Coordinates of C-alpha atoms in Angstrom, one line a residue:
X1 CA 0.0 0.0 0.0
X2 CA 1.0 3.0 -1.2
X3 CA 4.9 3.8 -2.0
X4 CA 6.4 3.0 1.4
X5 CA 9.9 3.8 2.8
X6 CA 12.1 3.9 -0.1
X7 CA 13.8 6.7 1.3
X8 CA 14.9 5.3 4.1
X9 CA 17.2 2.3 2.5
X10 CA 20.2 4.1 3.8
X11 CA 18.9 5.2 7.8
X12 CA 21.8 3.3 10.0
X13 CA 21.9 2.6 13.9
X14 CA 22.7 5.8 15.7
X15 CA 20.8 6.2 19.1
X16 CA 17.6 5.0 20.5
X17 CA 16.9 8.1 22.9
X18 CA 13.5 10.8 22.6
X19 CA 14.5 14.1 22.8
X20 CA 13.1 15.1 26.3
X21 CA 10.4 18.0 24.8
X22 CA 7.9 19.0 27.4
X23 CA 4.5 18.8 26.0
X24 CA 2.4 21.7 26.6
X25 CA -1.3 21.9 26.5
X26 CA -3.6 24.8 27.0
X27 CA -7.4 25.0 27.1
X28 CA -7.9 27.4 23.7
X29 CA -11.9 26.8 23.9
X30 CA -14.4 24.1 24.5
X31 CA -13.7 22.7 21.0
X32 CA -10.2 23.3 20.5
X33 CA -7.1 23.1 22.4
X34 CA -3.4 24.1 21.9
X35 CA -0.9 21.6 21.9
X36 CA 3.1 21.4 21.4
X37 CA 4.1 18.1 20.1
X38 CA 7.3 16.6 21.2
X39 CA 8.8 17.9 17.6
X40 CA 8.6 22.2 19.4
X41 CA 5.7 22.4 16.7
X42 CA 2.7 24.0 18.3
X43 CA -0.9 24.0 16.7
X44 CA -4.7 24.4 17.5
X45 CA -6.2 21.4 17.9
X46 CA -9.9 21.0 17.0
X47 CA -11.7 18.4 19.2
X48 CA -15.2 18.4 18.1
X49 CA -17.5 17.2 15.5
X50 CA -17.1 19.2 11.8
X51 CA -20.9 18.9 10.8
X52 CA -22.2 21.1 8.1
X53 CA -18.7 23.8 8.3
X54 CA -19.2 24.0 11.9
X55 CA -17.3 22.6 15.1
X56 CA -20.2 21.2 17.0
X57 CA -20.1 19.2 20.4
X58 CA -21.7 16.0 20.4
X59 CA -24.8 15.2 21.2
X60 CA -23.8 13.4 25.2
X61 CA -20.4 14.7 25.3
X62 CA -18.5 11.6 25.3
X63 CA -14.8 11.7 24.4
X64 CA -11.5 9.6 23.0
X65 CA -8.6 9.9 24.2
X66 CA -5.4 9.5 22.2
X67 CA -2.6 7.7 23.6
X68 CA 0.9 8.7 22.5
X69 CA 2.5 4.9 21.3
X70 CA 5.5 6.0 21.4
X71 CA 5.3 7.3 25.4
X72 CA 2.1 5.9 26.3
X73 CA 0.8 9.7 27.2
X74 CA -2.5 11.0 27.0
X75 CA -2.5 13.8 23.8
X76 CA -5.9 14.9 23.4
X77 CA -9.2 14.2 24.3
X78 CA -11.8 14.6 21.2
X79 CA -15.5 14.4 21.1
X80 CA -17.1 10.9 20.2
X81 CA -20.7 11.1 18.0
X82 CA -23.4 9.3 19.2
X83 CA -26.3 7.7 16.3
X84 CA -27.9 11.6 16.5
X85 CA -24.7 13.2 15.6
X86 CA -24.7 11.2 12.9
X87 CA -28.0 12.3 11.9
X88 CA -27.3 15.6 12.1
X89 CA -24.1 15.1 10.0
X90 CA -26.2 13.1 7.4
X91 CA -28.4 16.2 7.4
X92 CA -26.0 17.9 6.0
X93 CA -24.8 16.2 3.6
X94 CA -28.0 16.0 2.2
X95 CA -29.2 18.8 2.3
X96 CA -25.7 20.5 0.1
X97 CA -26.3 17.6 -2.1
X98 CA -29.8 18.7 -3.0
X99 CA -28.5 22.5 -3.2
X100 CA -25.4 24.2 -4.5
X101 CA -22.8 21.5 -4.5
X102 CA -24.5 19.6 -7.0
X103 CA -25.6 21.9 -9.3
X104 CA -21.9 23.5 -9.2
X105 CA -20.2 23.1 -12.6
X106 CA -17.7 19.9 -12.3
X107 CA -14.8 22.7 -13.2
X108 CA -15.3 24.6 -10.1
X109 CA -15.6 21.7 -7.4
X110 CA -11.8 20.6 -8.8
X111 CA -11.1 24.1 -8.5
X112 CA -11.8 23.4 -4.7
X113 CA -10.3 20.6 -4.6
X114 CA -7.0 21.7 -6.3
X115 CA -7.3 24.7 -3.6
X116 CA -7.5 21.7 -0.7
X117 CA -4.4 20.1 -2.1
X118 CA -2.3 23.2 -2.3
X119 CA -3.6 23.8 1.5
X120 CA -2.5 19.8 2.6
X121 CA 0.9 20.4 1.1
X122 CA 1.3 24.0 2.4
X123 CA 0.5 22.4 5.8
X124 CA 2.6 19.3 5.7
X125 CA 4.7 19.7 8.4
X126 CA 2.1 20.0 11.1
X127 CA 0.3 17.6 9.4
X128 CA 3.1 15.3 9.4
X129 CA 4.1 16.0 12.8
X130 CA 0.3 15.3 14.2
X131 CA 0.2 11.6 11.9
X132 CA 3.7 10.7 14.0
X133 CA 2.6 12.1 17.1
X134 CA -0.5 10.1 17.2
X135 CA 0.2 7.1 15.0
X136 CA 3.8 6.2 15.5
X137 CA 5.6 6.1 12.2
X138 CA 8.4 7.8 11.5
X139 CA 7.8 11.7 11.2
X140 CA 10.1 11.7 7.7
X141 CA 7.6 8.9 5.9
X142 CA 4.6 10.8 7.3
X143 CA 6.3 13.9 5.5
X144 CA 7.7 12.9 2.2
X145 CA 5.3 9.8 1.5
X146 CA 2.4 10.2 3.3
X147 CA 1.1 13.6 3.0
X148 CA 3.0 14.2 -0.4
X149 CA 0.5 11.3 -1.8
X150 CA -2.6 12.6 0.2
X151 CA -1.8 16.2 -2.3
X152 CA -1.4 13.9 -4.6
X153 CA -4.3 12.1 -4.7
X154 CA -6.5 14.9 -4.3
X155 CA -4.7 16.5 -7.0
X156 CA -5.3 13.9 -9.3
X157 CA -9.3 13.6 -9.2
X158 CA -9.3 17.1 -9.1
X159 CA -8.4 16.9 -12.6
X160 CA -11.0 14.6 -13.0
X161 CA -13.7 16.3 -11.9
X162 CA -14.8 18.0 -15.3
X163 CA -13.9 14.6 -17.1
X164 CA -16.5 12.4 -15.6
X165 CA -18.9 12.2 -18.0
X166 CA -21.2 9.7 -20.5
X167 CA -21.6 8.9 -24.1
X168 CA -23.5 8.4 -27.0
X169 CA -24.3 5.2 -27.9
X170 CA -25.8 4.5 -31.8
X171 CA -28.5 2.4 -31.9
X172 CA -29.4 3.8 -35.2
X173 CA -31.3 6.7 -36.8
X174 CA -34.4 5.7 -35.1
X175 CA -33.1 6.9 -31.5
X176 CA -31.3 9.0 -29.9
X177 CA -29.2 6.9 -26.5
X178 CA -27.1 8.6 -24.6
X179 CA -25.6 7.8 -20.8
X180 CA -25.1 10.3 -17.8
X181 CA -22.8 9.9 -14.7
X182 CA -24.3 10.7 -12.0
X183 CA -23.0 11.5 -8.3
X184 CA -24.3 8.4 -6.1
X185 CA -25.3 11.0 -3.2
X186 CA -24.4 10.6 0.5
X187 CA -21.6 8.4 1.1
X188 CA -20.3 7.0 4.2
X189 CA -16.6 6.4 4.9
X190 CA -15.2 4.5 7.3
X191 CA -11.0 4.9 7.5
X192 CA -8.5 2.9 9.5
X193 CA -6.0 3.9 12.0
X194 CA -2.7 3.2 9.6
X195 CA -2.6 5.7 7.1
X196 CA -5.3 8.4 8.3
X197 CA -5.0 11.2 6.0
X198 CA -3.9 8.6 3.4
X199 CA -7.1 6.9 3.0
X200 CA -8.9 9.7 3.5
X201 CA -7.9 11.1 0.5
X202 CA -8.1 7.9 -1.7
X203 CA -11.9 8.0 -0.5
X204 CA -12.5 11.7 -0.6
X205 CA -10.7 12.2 -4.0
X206 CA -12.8 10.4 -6.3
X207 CA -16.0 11.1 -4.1
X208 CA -16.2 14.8 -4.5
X209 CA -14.4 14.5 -8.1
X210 CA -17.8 12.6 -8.6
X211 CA -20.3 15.5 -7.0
X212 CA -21.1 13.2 -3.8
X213 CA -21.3 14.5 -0.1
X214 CA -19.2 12.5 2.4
X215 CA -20.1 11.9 6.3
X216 CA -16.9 10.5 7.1
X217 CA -15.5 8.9 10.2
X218 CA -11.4 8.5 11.6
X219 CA -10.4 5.4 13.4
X220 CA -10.9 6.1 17.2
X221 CA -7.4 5.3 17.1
X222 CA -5.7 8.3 15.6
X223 CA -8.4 10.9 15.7
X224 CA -6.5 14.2 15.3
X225 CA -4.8 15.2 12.0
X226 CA -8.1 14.7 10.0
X227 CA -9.7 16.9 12.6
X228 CA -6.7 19.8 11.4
X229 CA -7.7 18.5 8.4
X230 CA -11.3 19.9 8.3
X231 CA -10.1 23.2 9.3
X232 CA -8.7 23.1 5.4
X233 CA -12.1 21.4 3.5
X234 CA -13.6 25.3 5.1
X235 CA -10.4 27.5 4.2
X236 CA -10.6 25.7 0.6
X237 CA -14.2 27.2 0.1
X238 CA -16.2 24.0 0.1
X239 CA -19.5 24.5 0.8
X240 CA -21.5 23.7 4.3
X241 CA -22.3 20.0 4.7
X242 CA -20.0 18.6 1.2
X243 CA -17.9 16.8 4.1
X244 CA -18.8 16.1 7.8
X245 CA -15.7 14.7 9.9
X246 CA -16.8 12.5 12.8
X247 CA -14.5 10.8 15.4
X248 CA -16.5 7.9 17.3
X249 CA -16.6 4.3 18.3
X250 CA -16.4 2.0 15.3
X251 CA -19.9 0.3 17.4
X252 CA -21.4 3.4 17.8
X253 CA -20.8 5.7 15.2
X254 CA -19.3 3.6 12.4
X255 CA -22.5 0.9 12.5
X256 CA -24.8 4.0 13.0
X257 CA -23.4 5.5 8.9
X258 CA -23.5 1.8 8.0
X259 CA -27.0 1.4 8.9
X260 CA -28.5 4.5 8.1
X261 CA -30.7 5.0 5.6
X262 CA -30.3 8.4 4.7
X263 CA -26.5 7.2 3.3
X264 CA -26.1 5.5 -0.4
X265 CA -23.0 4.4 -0.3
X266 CA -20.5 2.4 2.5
X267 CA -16.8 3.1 1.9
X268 CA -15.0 1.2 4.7
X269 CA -11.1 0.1 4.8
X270 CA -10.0 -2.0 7.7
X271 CA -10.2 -5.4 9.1
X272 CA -12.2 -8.6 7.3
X273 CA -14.1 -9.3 10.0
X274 CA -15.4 -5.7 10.3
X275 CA -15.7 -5.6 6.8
X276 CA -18.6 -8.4 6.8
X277 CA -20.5 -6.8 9.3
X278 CA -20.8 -3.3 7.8
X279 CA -21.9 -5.5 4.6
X280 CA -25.0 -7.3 6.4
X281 CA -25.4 -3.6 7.8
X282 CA -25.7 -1.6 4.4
X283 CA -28.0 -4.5 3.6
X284 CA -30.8 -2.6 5.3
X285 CA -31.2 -0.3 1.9
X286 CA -28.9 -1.8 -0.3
X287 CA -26.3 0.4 0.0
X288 CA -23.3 0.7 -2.7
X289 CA -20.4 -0.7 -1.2
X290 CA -16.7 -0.7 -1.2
X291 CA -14.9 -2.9 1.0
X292 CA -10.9 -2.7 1.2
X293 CA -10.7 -5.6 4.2
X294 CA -7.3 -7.8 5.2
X295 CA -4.4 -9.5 3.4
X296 CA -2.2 -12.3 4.0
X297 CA -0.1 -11.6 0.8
X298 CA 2.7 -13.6 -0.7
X299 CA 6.2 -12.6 -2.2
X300 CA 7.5 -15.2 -4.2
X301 CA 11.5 -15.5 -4.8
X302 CA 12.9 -18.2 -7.6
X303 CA 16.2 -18.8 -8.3
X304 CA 16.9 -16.6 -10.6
X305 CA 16.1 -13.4 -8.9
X306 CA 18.6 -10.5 -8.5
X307 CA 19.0 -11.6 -4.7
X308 CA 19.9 -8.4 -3.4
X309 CA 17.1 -6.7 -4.7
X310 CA 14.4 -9.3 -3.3
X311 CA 16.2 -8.7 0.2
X312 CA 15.8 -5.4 0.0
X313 CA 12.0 -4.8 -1.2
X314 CA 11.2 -7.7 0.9
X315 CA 12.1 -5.8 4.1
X316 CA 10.4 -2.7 2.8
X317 CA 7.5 -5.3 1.8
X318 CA 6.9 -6.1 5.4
X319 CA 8.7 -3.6 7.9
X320 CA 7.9 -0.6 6.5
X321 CA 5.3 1.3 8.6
X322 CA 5.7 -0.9 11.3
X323 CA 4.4 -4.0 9.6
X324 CA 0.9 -2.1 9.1
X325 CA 0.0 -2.9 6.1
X326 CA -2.8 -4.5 4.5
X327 CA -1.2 -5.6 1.6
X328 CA 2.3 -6.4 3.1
X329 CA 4.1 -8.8 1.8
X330 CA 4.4 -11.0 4.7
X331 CA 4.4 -14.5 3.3
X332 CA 8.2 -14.9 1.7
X333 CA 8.0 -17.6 -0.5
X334 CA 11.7 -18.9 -1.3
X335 CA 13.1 -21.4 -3.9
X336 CA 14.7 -24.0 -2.0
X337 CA 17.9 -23.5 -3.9
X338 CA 18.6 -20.1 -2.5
X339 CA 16.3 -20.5 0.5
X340 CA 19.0 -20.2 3.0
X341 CA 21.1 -17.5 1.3
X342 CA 18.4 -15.4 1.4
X343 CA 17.0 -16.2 5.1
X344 CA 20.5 -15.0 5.9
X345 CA 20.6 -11.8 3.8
X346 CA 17.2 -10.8 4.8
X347 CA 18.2 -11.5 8.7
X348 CA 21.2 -8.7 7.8
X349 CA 19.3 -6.5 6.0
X350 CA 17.0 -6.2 8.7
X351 CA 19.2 -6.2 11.5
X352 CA 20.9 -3.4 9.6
X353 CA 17.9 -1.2 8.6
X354 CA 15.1 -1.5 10.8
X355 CA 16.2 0.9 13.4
X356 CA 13.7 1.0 16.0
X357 CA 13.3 4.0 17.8
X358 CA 11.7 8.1 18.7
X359 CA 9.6 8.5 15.3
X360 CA 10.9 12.2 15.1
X361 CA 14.5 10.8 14.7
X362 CA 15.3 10.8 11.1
X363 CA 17.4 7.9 11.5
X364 CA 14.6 6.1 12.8
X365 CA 13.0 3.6 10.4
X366 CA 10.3 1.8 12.7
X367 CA 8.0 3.7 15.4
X368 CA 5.9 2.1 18.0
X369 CA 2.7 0.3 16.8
X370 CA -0.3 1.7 17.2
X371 CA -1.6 0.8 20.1
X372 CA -1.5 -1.6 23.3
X373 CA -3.8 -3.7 21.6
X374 CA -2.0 -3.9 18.5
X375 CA 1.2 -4.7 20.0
X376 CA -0.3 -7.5 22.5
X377 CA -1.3 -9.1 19.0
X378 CA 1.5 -9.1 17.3
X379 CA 3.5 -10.7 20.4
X380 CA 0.6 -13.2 20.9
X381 CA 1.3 -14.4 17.3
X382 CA 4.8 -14.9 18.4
X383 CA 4.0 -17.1 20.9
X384 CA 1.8 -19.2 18.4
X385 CA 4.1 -19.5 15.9
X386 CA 6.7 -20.8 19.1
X387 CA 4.1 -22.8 20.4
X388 CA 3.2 -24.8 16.9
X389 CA 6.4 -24.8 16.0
X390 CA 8.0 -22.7 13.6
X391 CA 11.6 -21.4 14.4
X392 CA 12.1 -18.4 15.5
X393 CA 15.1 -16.5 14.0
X394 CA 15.1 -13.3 14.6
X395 CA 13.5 -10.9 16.9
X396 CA 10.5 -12.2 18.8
X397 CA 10.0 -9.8 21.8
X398 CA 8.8 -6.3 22.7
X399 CA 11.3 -3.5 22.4
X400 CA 12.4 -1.4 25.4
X401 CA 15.6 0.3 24.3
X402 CA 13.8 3.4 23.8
X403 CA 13.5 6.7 25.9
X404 CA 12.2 5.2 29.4
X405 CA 11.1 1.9 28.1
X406 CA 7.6 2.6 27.7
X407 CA 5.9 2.8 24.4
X408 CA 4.5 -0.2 22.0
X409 CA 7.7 -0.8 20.4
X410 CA 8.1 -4.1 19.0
X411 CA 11.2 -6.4 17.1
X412 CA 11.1 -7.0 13.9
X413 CA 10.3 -11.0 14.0
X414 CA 11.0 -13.3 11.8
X415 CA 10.0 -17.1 11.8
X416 CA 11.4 -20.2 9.4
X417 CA 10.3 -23.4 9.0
X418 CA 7.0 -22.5 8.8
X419 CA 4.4 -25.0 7.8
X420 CA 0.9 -24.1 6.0
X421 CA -1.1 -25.0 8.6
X422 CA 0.2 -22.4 11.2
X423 CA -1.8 -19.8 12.6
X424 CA 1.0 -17.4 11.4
X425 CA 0.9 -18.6 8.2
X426 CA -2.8 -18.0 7.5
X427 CA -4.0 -14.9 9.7
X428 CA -3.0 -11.8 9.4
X429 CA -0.7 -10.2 11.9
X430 CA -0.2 -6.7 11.1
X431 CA 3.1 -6.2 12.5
X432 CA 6.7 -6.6 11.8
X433 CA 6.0 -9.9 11.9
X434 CA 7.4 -12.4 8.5
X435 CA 7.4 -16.1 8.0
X436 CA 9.8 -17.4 4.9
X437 CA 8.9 -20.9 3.4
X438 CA 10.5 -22.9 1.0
X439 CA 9.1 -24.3 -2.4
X440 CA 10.7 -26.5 -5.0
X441 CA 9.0 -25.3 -8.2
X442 CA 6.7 -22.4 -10.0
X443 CA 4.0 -25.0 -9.1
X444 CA 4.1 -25.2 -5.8
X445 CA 5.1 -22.0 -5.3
X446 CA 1.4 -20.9 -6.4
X447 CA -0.1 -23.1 -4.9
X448 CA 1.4 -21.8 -1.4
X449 CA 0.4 -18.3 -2.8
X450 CA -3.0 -19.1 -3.1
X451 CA -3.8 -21.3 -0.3
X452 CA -5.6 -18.4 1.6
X453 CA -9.1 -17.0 2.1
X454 CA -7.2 -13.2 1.3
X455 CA -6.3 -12.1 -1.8
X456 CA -5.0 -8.4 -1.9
X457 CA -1.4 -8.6 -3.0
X458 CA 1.1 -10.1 -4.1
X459 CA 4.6 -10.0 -5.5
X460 CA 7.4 -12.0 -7.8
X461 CA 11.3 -11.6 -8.1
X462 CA 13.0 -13.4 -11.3
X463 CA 14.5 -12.4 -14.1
X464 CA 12.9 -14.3 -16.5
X465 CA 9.8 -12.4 -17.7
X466 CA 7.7 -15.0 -19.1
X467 CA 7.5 -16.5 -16.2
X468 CA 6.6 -13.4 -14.1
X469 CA 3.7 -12.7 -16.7
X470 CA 2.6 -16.6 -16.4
X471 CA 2.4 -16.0 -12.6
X472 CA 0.6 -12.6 -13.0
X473 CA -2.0 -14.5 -14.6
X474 CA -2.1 -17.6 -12.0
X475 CA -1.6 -15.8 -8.7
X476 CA -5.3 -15.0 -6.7
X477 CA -5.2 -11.6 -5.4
X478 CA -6.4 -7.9 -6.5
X479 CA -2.3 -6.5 -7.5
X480 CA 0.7 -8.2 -7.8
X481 CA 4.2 -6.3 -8.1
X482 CA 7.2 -7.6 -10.2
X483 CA 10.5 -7.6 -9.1
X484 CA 8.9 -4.7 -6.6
X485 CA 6.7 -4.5 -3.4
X486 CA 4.5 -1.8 -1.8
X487 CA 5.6 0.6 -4.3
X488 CA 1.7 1.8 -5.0
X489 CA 0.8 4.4 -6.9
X490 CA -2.8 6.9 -6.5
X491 CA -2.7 6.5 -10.7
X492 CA -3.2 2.4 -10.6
X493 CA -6.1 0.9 -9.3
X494 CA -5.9 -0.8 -5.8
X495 CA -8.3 -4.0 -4.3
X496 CA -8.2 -6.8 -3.6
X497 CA -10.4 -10.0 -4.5
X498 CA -11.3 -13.0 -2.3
X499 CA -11.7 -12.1 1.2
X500 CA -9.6 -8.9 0.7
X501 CA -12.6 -6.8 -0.2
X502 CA -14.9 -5.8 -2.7
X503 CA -14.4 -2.9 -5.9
X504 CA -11.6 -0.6 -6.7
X505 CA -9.8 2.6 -5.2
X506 CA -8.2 5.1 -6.9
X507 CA -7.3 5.6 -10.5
X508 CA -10.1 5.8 -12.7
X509 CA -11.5 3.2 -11.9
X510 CA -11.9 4.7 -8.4
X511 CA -14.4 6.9 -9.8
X512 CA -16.9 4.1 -11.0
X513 CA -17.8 3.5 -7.1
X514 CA -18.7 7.0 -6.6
X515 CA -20.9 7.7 -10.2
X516 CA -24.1 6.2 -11.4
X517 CA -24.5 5.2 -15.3
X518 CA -28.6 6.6 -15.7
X519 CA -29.4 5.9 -19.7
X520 CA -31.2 7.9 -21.5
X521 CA -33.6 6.8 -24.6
X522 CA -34.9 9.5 -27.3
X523 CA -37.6 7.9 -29.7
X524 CA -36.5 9.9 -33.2
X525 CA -38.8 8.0 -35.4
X526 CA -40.2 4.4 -33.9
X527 CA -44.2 5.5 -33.5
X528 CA -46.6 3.1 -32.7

């Protein structure tokens, strides 16, 4: 997902300390509060709901708190919406769909949005620093990756926005047929706590390129940069109610938008399991869907790979942003002929690269994971790998050579002998977490590939083309990278197939989901 951590190939071990910044906060209002993260940078932050233009309270004044992972602090507290805030926010967005947002030419709502990129990248820095402070990765990705592709993205269906239309189809003299895209209406999106602002974009992008309103709502996990965020969708000139920004319990306020039936479509990224439940909940009306769930995804490596360079994207395949990924690469697949050579380099590579520590250190190349939770899962899946099995050879334990040992820093783990069976072979870990298995032939190695109920992506390393085309073709899943990994682009379309979700984001194709093909038919001459 997305282009991850090229940049940091050449970061080397040089300390493991935080710089000891006092954090600072001060009461601004009742819906926004000053804050000086741990980088000096000081900021407003909003803590309210954005409904209709407007920072509102909710509806019982319940709050979330967001934990530092790399300290374990307390940053903020922000206000939580309740099923009536998201009423209100649904409102909204119907109400601007019905008025001036639709009937606005497509020319001057990417006018808007070009305005909302130019605004993202002239606030990258704070953006950046808020993404680190509250997620965990490393403040130079969240800079020059992440928020360069969330300008990006927006940029990109802003161009759209006056190219989205139909065609003429002739059927002959006798009658005029013609098709119009259409904006679906209100749509719901639901976005996950690993690239906040990132797939907020890929979701807002081709949405309002399309002429839809959004009621969106952040992961109760990282609830503050798309809260700053919203501060820019007013400065950019968008109309009241085109985008409603909620923060809220995924069981409160995500099943309230995907049960409502004021909203017409359900954009959700996250976990499989949440995934099928927003589906039977959209089922109440219907609702278009787009589901971008787990992924268990394979890298394959033959014999004939340039060695080096399948170490190398392998570890960026699986380690980069902490192992957070959805389609990290974190089933190695190795030819047995250079199985063991490459279990080595990769062990090196990582031991050299992945330098765990303070995600404002640029030498730092792997933050804290998200939260407690996440990290008691990825060390509970290294006890089930240990306890069916597998061998453990490298890493395997939580990380406490940072600052004052707190924080959800875990090693980057790697396990071998690795049967098919396994628990960490099948489920997905979401970690820096890897198991490498051997295969003997291109036969085998597929059908390792495919023997799982995700198919997202997937990737290849030989030299010899043919065969990387043949296992294109072969291998189950939604994108598969050659002689690459990871190295996504806003341009390509991105899904998955299987258990990995449902549609396509970004490109153009990421515009079908939001648009509706109505036909029209013009009797020129057939009279009864």
């Amino acid at each position: 997902m997305l282009s991850r951590s090229l940049s940091l190939f050449s970061y080397r071990l040089c300390h493991t300390s935080i710089r000891p910044i006092a954090i600072h906060t001060r009461k601004m209002s009742d819906l926004s509060i000053e804050l000086t993260a741990p980088n000096g940078k000081t900021y407003s932050q909003p803590t309210g709901l954005f409904i209709n233009n407007e920072w509102v309270a909710s509806s019982k004044g319940n709050k979330i708190t967001s934990i530092s992972p790399t300290d374990e602090s307390e940053i903020a507290s922000v206000h939580a919406a309740e099923p009536e805030d998201v009423d209100k926010a649904v409102e909204a967005a119907r109400a601007a769909f019905k008025g001036p947002w639709r009937d606005m030419s497509p020319t001057e709502r990417g006018d808007l949005m070009f305005k909302l990129s130019q605004l993202v990248s002239d606030n990258a820095e704070l953006l950046a620093t808020i993404e680190t402070w509250d997620n965990g990765k490393p403040y130079q990705v969240a800079l020059n990756e992440d928020l360069a592709e969330v300008a990006g993205c927006l940029k990109y269906y802003a161009g759209y926005a006056d190219k989205v239309h139909g065609q003429v189809i002739d059927t002959g003299a006798a009658k005029l047929a013609y098709t119009i895209r259409e904006p679906v209406g209100v749509c719901g999106q639901i976005i996950p706590w690993n690239y906040p602002l990132g797939m907020a974009a890929w979701k807002l992008g081709p949405a309002l390129a399309c002429g839809n309103t959004i009621v969106l709502k952040a992961a109760e996990q990282t609830p503050l940069s798309i809260l700053v965020f919203a501060n820019l969708i007013k400065e950019a000139g968008f109309p009241p109610g085109v985008v409603n920004i909620l923060n809220g319990q995924g069981r409160v306020a995500g099943a309230a938008i995907a049960q409502h039936l004021g909203i017409d479509k359900i954009a959700f990224t996250g976990s499989t399991a949440t995934g099928k439940e927003i589906m039977k909940s959209a089922a109440i009306n219907m609702k278009n869907i787009t589901l971008e769930t787990g992924g268990k995804s394979p890298l394959m490596v033959f014999d004939d790979a340039d060695l080096d360079q399948a170490v190398k994207w392998s570890h960026i395949g699986i380690m980069s942003n902490m192992g957070q990924i959805c389609t990290a690469t974190s089933r190695i697949l190795v030819q047995e002929g250079v199985y063991d050579k490459f279990v080595e380099a990769f062990k090196e590579h990582v031991g050299k690269t992945s330098k765990i520590g303070d995600p404002f250190s640029e030498e730092t190349f792997q933050g804290p994971q998200v939260t407690k939770a996440q990290y008691d899962r990825v060390l509970s899946y290294i006890e089930a790998g240990k306890s069916e099995g597998a061998t453990l050879a490298m890493g395997g334990e939580a990380y406490k050579n940072v600052g004052d040992g707190k924080g959800f820093f875990v090693s980057p783990t790697i396990f071998t002998h690795v049967k098919a069976n396994m628990r960490v072979f099948r489920e997905e870990v979401f970690g820096p977490f890897v198991v490498i298995v051997s295969f003997k032939d291109e036969e085998e190695a597929l059908e390792k590939a495919n023997d799982t109920t995700y198919g997202l992506g997937s990737a290849v390393f030989t030299k010899d083309v043919v065969k990387a085309h043949r296992i294109a073709r072969k291998v189950e899943a939604g994108m598969v990278w050659i002689n690459s990994s990871q190295d996504s682009d806003f341009r390509i379309p991105f899904g998955g197939v299987k258990q990995s979700g449902i549609g396509r984001e970004l490109g153009e194709a990421g515009l079908e989901a939001y648009s509706n093909k109505k036909a029209v038919h013009v009797n020129l001459g057939t009279w009864l």
